Every structure is written in C-alpha cells, then in structure tokens.
XYZ file of C-alpha atoms in Angstrom:
582
model
C 33.708 -119.602 -86.963
C 31.362 -121.408 -84.708
C 27.562 -120.062 -85.426
C 27.522 -118.508 -81.606
C 30.359 -115.909 -82.365
C 28.977 -115.319 -85.962
C 25.566 -114.092 -84.215
C 27.665 -111.456 -81.976
C 29.877 -110.776 -84.997
C 26.671 -110.183 -86.826
C 25.555 -107.889 -83.925
C 28.468 -105.672 -83.243
C 28.242 -104.672 -87.092
C 24.601 -103.749 -87.271
C 25.247 -101.540 -83.844
C 28.880 -100.687 -85.334
C 27.319 -99.954 -88.357
C 24.791 -96.945 -86.900
C 27.681 -95.530 -84.454
C 29.760 -94.923 -87.666
C 27.712 -93.069 -89.537
C 26.190 -91.590 -86.955
C 29.916 -90.463 -85.512
C 31.107 -89.481 -89.426
C 27.728 -87.064 -89.282
C 28.818 -85.060 -85.688
C 31.908 -84.791 -86.402
C 31.591 -83.667 -89.910
C 28.848 -81.203 -88.627
C 31.182 -80.144 -85.872
C 33.840 -79.739 -88.746
C 31.159 -77.050 -90.630
C 30.322 -75.318 -87.948
C 34.136 -74.001 -86.382
C 34.944 -73.326 -90.020
C 32.100 -71.538 -90.351
C 32.495 -69.419 -87.014
C 36.158 -69.032 -88.278
C 35.476 -67.892 -91.566
C 32.830 -65.456 -89.600
C 35.367 -64.228 -87.669
C 38.194 -63.429 -90.719
C 35.506 -61.853 -91.961
C 34.462 -59.628 -89.537
C 38.460 -59.096 -88.696
C 38.606 -57.419 -92.209
C 36.771 -54.250 -90.477
C 39.256 -53.989 -88.112
C 40.737 -50.224 -87.938
C 43.997 -49.553 -85.687
C 44.259 -46.084 -84.299
C 47.666 -45.174 -84.326
C 48.918 -42.278 -82.613
C 52.734 -41.870 -83.247
C 52.717 -45.000 -84.763
C 51.789 -47.043 -81.739
C 48.339 -48.372 -81.956
C 46.237 -46.868 -78.789
C 42.952 -48.514 -79.442
C 41.243 -50.762 -82.236
C 38.197 -50.537 -83.141
C 35.404 -53.080 -85.376
C 32.556 -51.474 -86.697
C 29.876 -53.971 -86.021
C 26.739 -53.489 -88.880
C 22.986 -55.163 -89.186
C 24.201 -57.730 -91.574
C 26.795 -58.754 -89.620
C 24.342 -60.061 -86.794
C 24.261 -64.070 -89.355
C 27.995 -63.871 -89.061
C 27.755 -63.382 -84.716
C 25.429 -66.002 -85.025
C 27.884 -68.917 -87.061
C 30.278 -67.879 -83.914
C 27.514 -67.859 -81.009
C 26.506 -71.138 -83.191
C 29.939 -72.626 -82.398
C 29.766 -71.704 -78.222
C 26.854 -74.291 -78.263
C 28.461 -77.199 -79.697
C 28.247 -79.832 -76.442
C 31.816 -80.038 -75.069
C 33.168 -83.683 -75.594
C 36.714 -84.351 -73.845
C 39.881 -85.706 -74.938
C 38.543 -88.971 -74.306
C 35.411 -88.430 -76.155
C 37.157 -86.733 -79.327
C 39.331 -90.126 -79.460
C 36.321 -92.456 -79.552
C 35.185 -90.517 -82.199
C 38.452 -90.647 -84.398
C 37.879 -94.646 -83.933
C 34.259 -94.658 -84.978
C 35.664 -92.898 -88.192
C 38.404 -94.551 -88.846
C 39.576 -97.381 -87.322
C 36.888 -99.281 -86.554
C 35.136 -98.032 -90.383
C 38.540 -100.292 -92.058
C 37.912 -102.677 -89.732
C 34.194 -103.395 -90.963
C 35.243 -102.988 -94.439
C 37.744 -106.415 -93.336
C 35.757 -108.680 -91.432
C 33.117 -108.390 -94.549
C 35.575 -111.023 -96.030
C 33.986 -113.477 -93.335
C 29.637 -112.724 -94.027
C 27.628 -113.363 -96.515
C 28.761 -114.790 -99.906
C 31.993 -112.833 -99.794
C 33.221 -115.163 -97.603
C 33.337 -118.209 -100.189
C 35.372 -116.023 -102.444
C 38.125 -114.807 -100.148
C 41.323 -115.919 -99.890
C 43.750 -116.602 -97.012
C 45.119 -113.781 -96.163
C 41.814 -111.664 -96.138
C 40.424 -113.912 -94.219
C 42.824 -113.522 -91.543
C 42.640 -110.067 -91.436
C 39.040 -110.109 -91.321
C 39.662 -112.278 -88.348
C 41.499 -109.795 -86.387
C 38.584 -107.635 -87.498
C 36.167 -109.210 -85.887
C 37.781 -110.031 -82.715
C 38.364 -106.049 -82.541
C 35.115 -105.026 -83.162
C 33.376 -107.360 -80.818
C 35.671 -106.106 -78.600
C 34.639 -102.496 -79.440
C 31.170 -103.230 -79.445
C 31.103 -104.910 -76.343
C 33.028 -101.916 -74.500
C 30.947 -99.325 -76.566
C 27.735 -101.186 -74.965
C 29.343 -101.009 -71.341
C 29.952 -97.744 -71.488
C 26.547 -96.657 -72.877
C 28.057 -94.761 -76.622
C 24.353 -94.658 -78.159
C 23.830 -91.891 -74.978
C 27.434 -89.857 -75.645
C 26.436 -90.100 -79.857
C 23.566 -89.095 -78.742
C 24.673 -86.194 -76.136
C 27.012 -84.667 -78.792
C 24.758 -84.712 -81.596
C 23.141 -80.831 -82.300
C 22.433 -80.967 -85.580
C 19.173 -79.985 -85.509
C 20.020 -76.455 -84.011
C 20.274 -73.930 -86.833
C 22.549 -70.716 -86.738
C 20.689 -67.840 -85.472
C 20.823 -63.897 -85.952
C 22.718 -62.060 -82.836
C 21.798 -58.207 -82.392
C 25.301 -56.566 -82.557
C 24.396 -54.667 -79.189
C 24.656 -58.057 -77.532
C 28.523 -59.302 -79.494
C 30.329 -58.759 -76.260
C 27.947 -61.172 -74.656
C 29.762 -64.209 -73.162
C 27.779 -66.655 -74.731
C 28.210 -65.498 -78.310
C 32.226 -65.946 -78.013
C 33.643 -63.305 -79.844
C 34.763 -61.265 -76.228
C 36.873 -64.490 -76.462
C 38.089 -63.950 -80.361
C 38.688 -60.766 -79.887
C 40.870 -61.216 -76.316
C 44.198 -60.515 -78.411
C 43.421 -57.191 -79.049
C 42.722 -56.432 -75.347
C 40.088 -55.565 -73.149
C 37.252 -54.657 -75.677
C 33.967 -52.353 -74.412
C 31.079 -51.930 -76.726
C 29.639 -48.713 -77.254
C 26.838 -47.402 -79.888
C 27.692 -46.086 -82.811
C 25.998 -42.793 -81.574
C 29.193 -42.327 -79.300
C 31.050 -41.286 -81.950
C 28.356 -39.551 -84.459
C 29.702 -36.299 -86.594
C 33.200 -37.858 -86.365
C 33.273 -38.248 -90.178
C 32.478 -34.751 -90.991
C 34.338 -33.241 -88.595
C 37.356 -35.011 -89.840
C 36.417 -34.199 -93.425
C 36.280 -30.344 -91.808
C 39.332 -30.022 -90.407
C 40.624 -31.853 -93.602
C 39.505 -29.003 -95.900
C 40.239 -26.724 -93.494
C 43.940 -27.341 -93.409
C 44.001 -27.845 -97.218
C 42.377 -24.263 -96.867
C 44.703 -22.893 -94.706
C 47.680 -24.154 -97.356
C 46.229 -22.228 -100.211
C 45.839 -19.308 -97.871
C 49.040 -19.473 -96.577
C 49.971 -19.079 -99.882
C 48.259 -16.299 -100.854
C 49.486 -14.491 -97.644
C 53.072 -15.000 -98.838
C 52.298 -13.895 -102.088
C 50.513 -10.398 -100.723
C 53.668 -9.850 -98.671
C 55.624 -10.552 -101.563
C 53.770 -7.819 -103.374
C 54.072 -5.374 -100.391
C 58.197 -5.824 -101.241
C 57.329 -5.548 -104.912
C 55.864 -2.281 -104.034
C 58.370 -0.787 -101.766
C 61.036 -2.054 -103.892
C 59.807 0.204 -106.810
C 59.420 2.840 -104.343
C 62.896 2.854 -103.815
C 64.011 2.499 -107.571
C 61.454 5.208 -108.308
C 63.777 7.527 -106.168
C 66.948 6.478 -106.862
C 69.529 8.691 -109.289
C 70.641 7.425 -112.448
C 73.773 8.074 -110.773
C 73.829 5.466 -108.253
C 74.144 3.079 -111.356
C 78.277 3.663 -110.476
C 77.970 2.473 -107.679
C 76.727 -1.161 -109.052
C 78.715 -2.021 -110.989
C 83.116 -1.638 -111.533
C 82.591 -0.653 -115.470
C 82.311 2.753 -115.977
C 78.844 4.251 -116.908
C 78.236 7.226 -118.167
C 75.019 9.335 -117.051
C 75.010 12.162 -119.363
C 73.937 10.769 -122.405
C 71.064 8.570 -120.430
C 70.130 12.086 -118.513
C 70.232 13.849 -121.846
C 67.600 10.815 -123.350
C 65.163 11.705 -120.760
C 65.850 8.850 -118.027
C 65.921 10.060 -114.280
C 66.032 7.386 -112.022
C 66.865 3.771 -111.912
C 63.171 2.686 -112.028
C 63.111 4.929 -115.545
C 66.120 2.335 -116.734
C 64.009 -0.642 -115.792
C 61.250 0.518 -117.619
C 62.548 1.780 -120.778
C 65.690 -0.639 -120.932
C 64.819 -1.594 -124.572
C 65.571 2.233 -125.527
C 68.804 2.240 -124.527
C 70.832 0.946 -127.319
C 69.121 4.198 -128.801
C 70.594 6.829 -127.062
C 73.490 8.507 -128.891
C 76.836 7.361 -126.822
C 75.858 4.437 -125.591
C 76.915 1.214 -127.451
C 75.401 -2.338 -127.274
C 78.056 -3.248 -124.711
C 77.744 -0.479 -122.390
C 73.699 -0.938 -122.825
C 73.817 -4.323 -121.471
C 75.647 -3.136 -118.675
C 73.494 -0.120 -117.784
C 70.832 -2.504 -117.634
C 73.031 -5.000 -115.381
C 73.923 -2.335 -112.755
C 70.001 -1.339 -112.795
C 68.906 -4.924 -112.114
C 71.368 -5.316 -109.720
C 69.976 -2.534 -107.530
C 66.145 -3.766 -107.783
C 67.417 -7.215 -106.462
C 69.118 -5.450 -103.258
C 66.416 -3.327 -103.264
C 63.671 -6.172 -103.428
C 65.750 -7.958 -100.521
C 66.247 -5.022 -97.997
C 62.642 -4.156 -98.672
C 60.664 -4.575 -95.491
C 57.415 -6.227 -95.611
C 55.652 -3.612 -92.629
C 52.249 -2.545 -92.789
C 52.154 1.408 -92.348
C 48.919 2.508 -90.063
C 49.537 6.232 -91.506
C 50.059 5.599 -94.895
C 48.773 2.820 -95.597
C 48.958 1.306 -99.306
C 46.985 -0.755 -101.629
C 49.497 -3.932 -101.381
C 49.216 -2.974 -97.255
C 45.449 -3.850 -97.418
C 45.506 -6.927 -99.426
C 48.279 -7.877 -97.478
C 46.001 -7.420 -94.448
C 43.236 -9.252 -95.872
C 45.136 -12.231 -96.925
C 46.546 -12.394 -93.402
C 42.671 -12.264 -92.183
C 41.424 -14.575 -94.186
C 44.576 -17.212 -93.507
C 43.864 -16.196 -89.979
C 40.454 -18.208 -89.814
C 42.092 -21.331 -90.919
C 45.515 -21.086 -89.865
C 44.054 -21.946 -85.886
C 43.206 -25.215 -87.234
C 46.516 -26.257 -88.327
C 47.785 -24.962 -84.713
C 45.913 -27.587 -82.822
C 48.152 -30.447 -83.760
C 47.293 -32.644 -80.715
C 43.511 -32.467 -82.630
C 45.009 -32.419 -85.787
C 47.085 -35.600 -84.771
C 43.870 -37.327 -83.397
C 41.769 -36.409 -86.702
C 44.190 -38.380 -88.696
C 44.570 -41.093 -86.589
C 40.718 -41.707 -86.555
C 40.414 -40.759 -89.951
C 40.347 -44.776 -90.526
C 37.245 -45.702 -88.676
C 35.690 -42.155 -89.484
C 35.449 -43.072 -93.352
C 34.682 -46.395 -92.721
C 31.629 -46.395 -90.265
C 28.588 -46.094 -92.810
C 25.131 -45.188 -92.012
C 24.126 -49.196 -91.262
C 26.785 -49.032 -88.550
C 24.635 -49.746 -85.399
C 27.650 -50.878 -83.021
C 31.309 -50.384 -82.030
C 34.006 -53.215 -80.466
C 36.560 -50.415 -79.085
C 40.064 -52.653 -77.912
C 42.625 -50.857 -75.679
C 46.003 -50.663 -76.690
C 47.955 -48.072 -75.254
C 44.674 -45.457 -74.765
C 41.667 -46.961 -72.522
C 37.841 -46.622 -73.684
C 37.567 -43.308 -72.050
C 40.743 -41.505 -73.633
C 39.077 -43.143 -76.702
C 35.823 -41.705 -76.116
C 37.658 -37.914 -75.073
C 39.661 -38.421 -78.303
C 36.923 -38.703 -80.433
C 35.189 -35.499 -78.639
C 38.267 -33.495 -79.236
C 38.202 -34.112 -82.665
C 34.592 -32.914 -83.039
C 35.097 -30.115 -80.438
C 38.000 -28.569 -83.259
C 35.403 -28.774 -85.906
C 32.796 -27.298 -83.831
C 34.971 -24.469 -83.318
C 36.314 -24.335 -86.472
C 32.409 -24.111 -88.192
C 31.707 -21.137 -85.152
C 34.608 -18.933 -86.377
C 36.404 -20.135 -89.863
C 34.106 -19.071 -92.691
C 37.398 -19.456 -94.893
C 36.587 -15.599 -95.467
C 38.070 -13.777 -92.784
C 36.612 -10.742 -91.051
C 34.257 -8.207 -92.884
C 36.837 -5.399 -91.792
C 39.788 -6.876 -92.112
C 41.904 -3.867 -91.827
C 39.615 -3.163 -88.580
C 40.770 -6.336 -87.204
C 43.969 -5.514 -87.411
C 43.723 -2.448 -86.136
C 42.210 -4.419 -83.061
C 45.046 -6.798 -82.852
C 47.968 -5.462 -83.925
C 49.644 -8.293 -82.373
C 48.645 -11.154 -84.367
C 49.142 -10.202 -87.386
C 52.602 -9.270 -86.871
C 52.707 -12.497 -85.191
C 51.531 -14.281 -88.396
C 54.383 -11.991 -90.365
C 56.711 -12.983 -88.334
C 55.792 -16.803 -88.978
C 55.618 -16.217 -92.453
C 59.132 -14.712 -92.237
C 58.750 -11.246 -93.028
C 59.781 -9.931 -89.664
C 62.714 -10.863 -87.910
C 63.863 -9.955 -84.434
C 66.917 -9.220 -83.000
C 67.349 -11.474 -79.965
C 69.276 -9.457 -77.930
C 66.570 -6.838 -78.111
C 64.490 -9.236 -76.861
C 66.534 -10.110 -74.024
C 66.225 -6.721 -72.802
C 69.573 -6.008 -71.310
C 69.113 -9.341 -68.933
C 71.596 -10.761 -66.982
C 73.463 -13.001 -69.022
C 72.949 -16.251 -67.067
C 68.761 -15.171 -66.842
C 68.991 -14.479 -70.674
C 70.791 -18.125 -71.062
C 68.355 -19.739 -69.017
C 65.782 -18.671 -70.752
C 67.201 -19.176 -74.162
C 67.221 -22.793 -72.864
C 64.267 -23.352 -72.149
C 61.871 -25.224 -74.112
C 58.316 -23.843 -74.588
C 55.479 -26.554 -75.386
C 52.908 -24.913 -77.294
C 50.417 -27.498 -77.963
C 47.672 -26.539 -76.532
C 47.814 -22.937 -78.326
C 45.978 -22.313 -81.813
C 47.795 -18.663 -82.538
C 51.821 -18.674 -83.172
C 53.770 -16.393 -81.237
C 56.425 -13.724 -82.068
C 60.038 -14.077 -80.718
C 59.254 -11.289 -77.995
C 56.254 -12.931 -76.759
C 57.972 -16.683 -76.856
C 60.324 -15.010 -74.870
C 57.801 -13.381 -72.255
C 56.142 -16.690 -72.162
C 59.783 -18.749 -71.161
C 60.620 -15.605 -68.537
C 57.663 -16.101 -66.359
C 58.282 -19.737 -66.331
C 61.614 -19.651 -65.592
C 61.509 -16.420 -62.806
C 58.402 -17.987 -61.264
C 56.682 -14.976 -61.198
C 56.571 -11.507 -63.362
C 55.056 -8.692 -64.093
C 53.568 -8.245 -67.956
C 53.772 -5.226 -69.309
C 53.930 -2.969 -72.719
C 51.789 -0.761 -75.202
C 48.084 -1.925 -75.946
C 47.642 -4.470 -78.390
C 51.246 -6.010 -78.636
C 50.233 -9.553 -77.359
C 50.211 -10.146 -73.168
C 47.527 -11.983 -73.201
C 48.921 -14.294 -75.505
C 51.898 -14.702 -73.451
C 49.574 -15.081 -70.739
C 48.001 -17.968 -71.970
C 51.289 -19.290 -73.286
C 52.346 -19.725 -69.917
C 48.825 -21.284 -69.036
C 49.468 -23.859 -71.926
C 52.929 -24.908 -71.042
C 51.999 -25.470 -67.975
C 48.794 -27.716 -69.166
C 51.163 -29.725 -71.312
C 53.400 -30.718 -68.004
C 50.566 -31.724 -66.076
C 49.000 -28.849 -64.217
C 45.200 -28.617 -64.620
C 43.617 -25.509 -62.596
C 45.036 -22.164 -63.998
C 43.455 -18.849 -62.492
C 43.438 -15.118 -63.809
C 41.887 -12.043 -61.710
C 41.353 -9.242 -63.584
C 38.809 -6.121 -63.660
C 35.110 -7.275 -64.300
C 35.261 -5.811 -67.350
C 37.908 -7.399 -68.994
C 36.353 -10.954 -67.953
C 34.469 -12.053 -71.400
C 37.256 -10.834 -73.610
C 39.539 -13.239 -71.378
C 36.833 -16.095 -72.067
C 36.736 -15.018 -75.526
C 40.643 -14.897 -75.808
C 41.208 -18.775 -74.056
C 38.433 -20.075 -76.260
C 40.076 -18.772 -79.475
C 43.761 -19.133 -78.635
C 43.782 -22.048 -76.675
C 42.515 -25.478 -76.630
C 42.180 -24.752 -72.897
C 38.746 -24.380 -71.315
C 37.343 -21.790 -69.467
C 35.439 -20.995 -66.611
C 33.626 -17.960 -65.697
C 33.779 -17.580 -61.990
C 32.175 -14.286 -62.084
C 28.377 -13.049 -62.006
C 25.511 -15.774 -62.619
C 26.026 -19.482 -62.917
C 29.964 -19.356 -61.085
C 28.693 -21.756 -58.534
C 28.376 -24.270 -61.334
C 31.397 -22.870 -62.975
C 33.406 -22.841 -60.390
C 32.362 -27.132 -59.785
C 33.701 -28.043 -63.241
C 36.801 -26.176 -63.317
C 37.303 -27.916 -59.871
C 36.689 -31.006 -61.868
C 37.598 -30.578 -65.339
C 40.102 -28.464 -64.675
C 41.179 -25.402 -67.155
C 41.610 -21.554 -66.467
C 39.223 -19.912 -64.194
C 38.664 -16.419 -65.165
C 37.650 -14.472 -61.477
C 37.682 -10.531 -60.132
C 39.457 -9.032 -57.328
C 35.838 -8.863 -55.553
C 35.495 -12.481 -55.968
C 38.601 -14.044 -54.867
C 36.652 -13.614 -50.746
C 34.032 -15.715 -52.613
C 36.486 -18.062 -54.046
C 38.108 -18.749 -50.701
C 34.809 -19.605 -49.575
C 33.697 -21.687 -51.885
C 36.744 -23.890 -52.226
C 34.938 -27.471 -51.276
C 37.479 -29.159 -48.451
C 38.072 -32.018 -50.843
C 39.547 -30.164 -53.586
C 41.362 -27.649 -51.250
C 44.987 -28.422 -50.926
C 44.911 -29.587 -55.063
C 43.412 -25.840 -55.808
C 45.777 -24.335 -53.416
C 48.509 -25.673 -55.050
C 47.325 -25.339 -58.722
C 46.606 -21.694 -57.960
C 49.915 -21.440 -56.305
C 51.670 -22.272 -59.571
C 49.463 -21.075 -61.991
C 48.067 -17.312 -61.090
C 48.331 -14.816 -63.459
C 47.996 -11.552 -62.384
C 47.294 -9.210 -65.735
C 46.985 -5.255 -64.901
C 46.306 -3.272 -68.134
C 49.184 -0.812 -69.107
C 51.705 -2.232 -66.419
C 55.604 -2.490 -66.683
C 56.512 -5.880 -68.770
C 59.911 -6.861 -67.577
C 62.259 -7.198 -70.554
C 62.396 -5.114 -73.639
C 60.940 -7.065 -77.001
C-alpha cells in the first residue's frame, strides 16, 4: 500500500475509532433509558385496577403515590431522548457493527502485525481498508461528528415528576395509557371516604344477614308458640284422627292425660300406663307427633295487636333490627357499585395523591357519580342504621305496620291470594298487570304482594286513585311507581299533598328510595325548584303552591318539565278509595 494511502487509512481509523466508541456509548445509553422507562411503566401497571360492573370494564384506575414520581421521571426521561431518523439509526447500526468489524480486520495492514499476517488476512484487511476509507469520507462530508454530538445526551439524568403532572404530554404516560381509553387526572381527595364507605356497606351487609337469620328464628318461635297453644287445647281424642291404628284413649285419661300436649310432654310415661303396651305407646307417641307437625306447619306467624305475646314482641324487635340494615341490601345498584369499587378503595392508602381514570364503558363524570353514590349510601346507613333498631320497636310497628308485614312476607311467613289482590278486576286488566315487570332497583324497601300489584296497576292504567286503611302502604306504592319510571328514564316526578304531610313525604322518599326529594314549599323553595329542574327527582309541593310552581317554571325547562309532570304526577289523598282490593 502506498504511503499516501496508508496515511489516509490511519486517519480514517483514528476518526472511526472515536466515532464507534461514541456511537456504542450513545446506543447503549438509549437502550438503558428506554428499558428503564418500560420497566417503570410495567411497575406502575401492577397497581392498575379495572372497575367492572356486570362483567364489563367501566373504568380502569391507576392510583399514583408520592413514590411513583421517580418512575414517572424515568418515563419522562425516555421522552427527552433526541429523535433519531431511520437513516440515522442505520448509521448507528453500521458504526457499532460493520465498522467495528472492519477496524478489527484492518489491523493486519497496520503496525507490526502486517509482518505476520497471512495472505487471506491481508486480503480481508484490504477490503476493510477500502470500506473504512469510503465510510470515513462519507462521515466527514455528512458531518457525522455533529450527528453523534446531537443525539448524545448522556449528561442528562432522570428527574422526579410530580404525580399531579403525570398526564402532561412531556411525560409520555398518557401515550402509553392510550390502550385503556381516554385518561383523566383526579386528585385523590375525589374519592375521599370511599374506603370507609365500602367497608361500612360490607359490614352492614354481613350484619343484615345475621339480623335476617334472627328474624327468621323469631318468626319460627311465634309459630312454635302458636302450635303449642293449639295442641295444648286439643283433646287426646284427636289422636284417633291422626292414625289408622286403633287407639284406646280411656287409659290415657285415667292416668291424667287430657290433651295432645300432655302426651308430647309425658311420652316417657306412656309405657307405665296399665293397658298400654310398648307397641301402643309408640303408636300414641307417633300420632301426637304427627298432630304437632301439622299444627306447626299450619300455624300462622301473626302479630296480634290486641293480645301480644312475648314471642310476638321478640319478632317485632327482630324485624325492627333487621329493617335497620336490610335497606342497604335492597339498594342493589349502590351495593353493586360498592362491590365494583372495593378493590380500588382498598388499594388507595394515605400515600396516594393522584388518580388516573381511564374510560371504558363509563366516562369521568359517571365514575365520580358512582363514587358519590357509594359515599352517599354509606352516609345514609350511618345516619339511619345503628344495628339495634328503634328504641321502641312495638311503637314503630304500630306506626308503620305495612313495612313490618312486608318484611314478614319477604321472609316467607305471609302469603297472599293473587285473585284476592286483583280485587275482581276484568281478566284482561288483571292479566296485563300480572305480566307487567316492576323495576324496584331504586327502592330500599320490600313490597307486599298487594303493594306491588297496586304500583303495577298505576303504571299499566296510567292513572289511579290509591286508597286503603291508614298504615297499609299507600305511600310506598306511589314511591314504587316513581322508582319504576325513574329506572326507565323519567327524571322529574311531583307529589301534590296537604302542607301538613310535606315533611312526611320528604322523609319517606329519602328513607325508602334512592331518589332525591325537593321541598317546593316554604323557605328555600326557589333554590329547591332549580335543583329539581337541574338534577331531577321528586318534588313535593302543596295544592296552594301549584300556582306559584306554574309561574316559576323557567321557559328553558317548561316543555320538558310539563311533559315529565304529566307522566309522573301523583296525587295521594288520605282516606281515599284504592282501586283494587288487597
């Protein structure tokens, strides 16, 4: 090789050695930064929670803690890497592979090694030399040094990103979360109280189950007492009716047995009675047991106001305690939301500062509404549920007997004749009512059969006058009608009633349904009206306020509210006549 060519080669080797080292360092640095970012994102993803309702993902939520700032910094660091075009990436690839290989092969032409290299090595070195000289010439003309300098940001270290800035485009997290849907940043305070609320609802549901079992046991005790009373009044002569075998009751009477109850209590003495052997004693005992079983199965579970027993008092007390917790179980929508949000509530600790909510089937607003519904439900529980029921359960029963009988019906202690409930209505109307499916998801109480029938009657007929004895549940029938209409999309209902019962209606709406109540009467009625128009729910007003209501209705809402009022107005008059008998 000529001296001039050899000098050109040495110059190329010197520059290319610097360039390859720089390229290798830059490339390794970029790989490390990108790998660290991927690992940081993967670690963040482990905290991701899918909130599912009815098996479908409504939201995905990523809680961010103070310590996640370093991970966000690693992700943001990857976003700061200088952009590299496809061509520049190919140049980096050459510098770190083929150029490095050529530099190794060209050594056979340089220094002392050229004296010991074989012909094959010298030919390879010659090819490598030509490649390096050409690449070096191109690199100089293309200002390769400047390229390497531009993409070399090894001096920049990862910072710490405030979780509150996690979705800033410069961080790059929102781009990575795109697969989950549109992302929204929320302060952790937006779900403040959720963990406590979910826990309270869970504990209340457990308590509800225990209270329900106690109510069932109390009902069984009433039935046992009633059966005992029946057999205590039943002569031993009735034993003959309970078996085909011949039974002589004379010896029993002579030995002091007067009733079937005596036989049950003193069955061990049957074999001692003269004239009664072991076989006959077994037959008598079996007949008495059969009578007892029949009496128990037929014994009604009733609460006699005129002649209450200790068992009846205990049943009322157990029902009152159960009622204090069962409203939570009946609020099926809120319970489902609490169950769906429970994983999120339990994962968000005191160190969580920020939430990223990603939309699935639900959006940001519906997420916040769901959290609010659970918190509100817990608040209602904390206000109305002590787990002990009212101080005077018997007085509470006398004040609202329909609710207690509805509970007995729910527990299976009462049954109602469907034909009697229909009250002799024409078959086509009765059949239409029975076929109508009542949606009670927004009720927090159970309905007796006649109450369900009354609500369905109102919905099928689209107009009704509800009347019955005081305390049998006319209000809850109206609420069931409102609740069904609300579930089907109606948002505005109105109750027009005497001023004396406005407070009662407000209390009943709030305690027996999930619907919001708005008092359009007295002080604050203007604000309440605006809230009702905006948010929907049930407005409670008086006959005297109807004129004011018509004047105050804003033009922007006039047609919508008028239509809604026509659909859902309920006029409930005390001591009116209810269509259809129980």
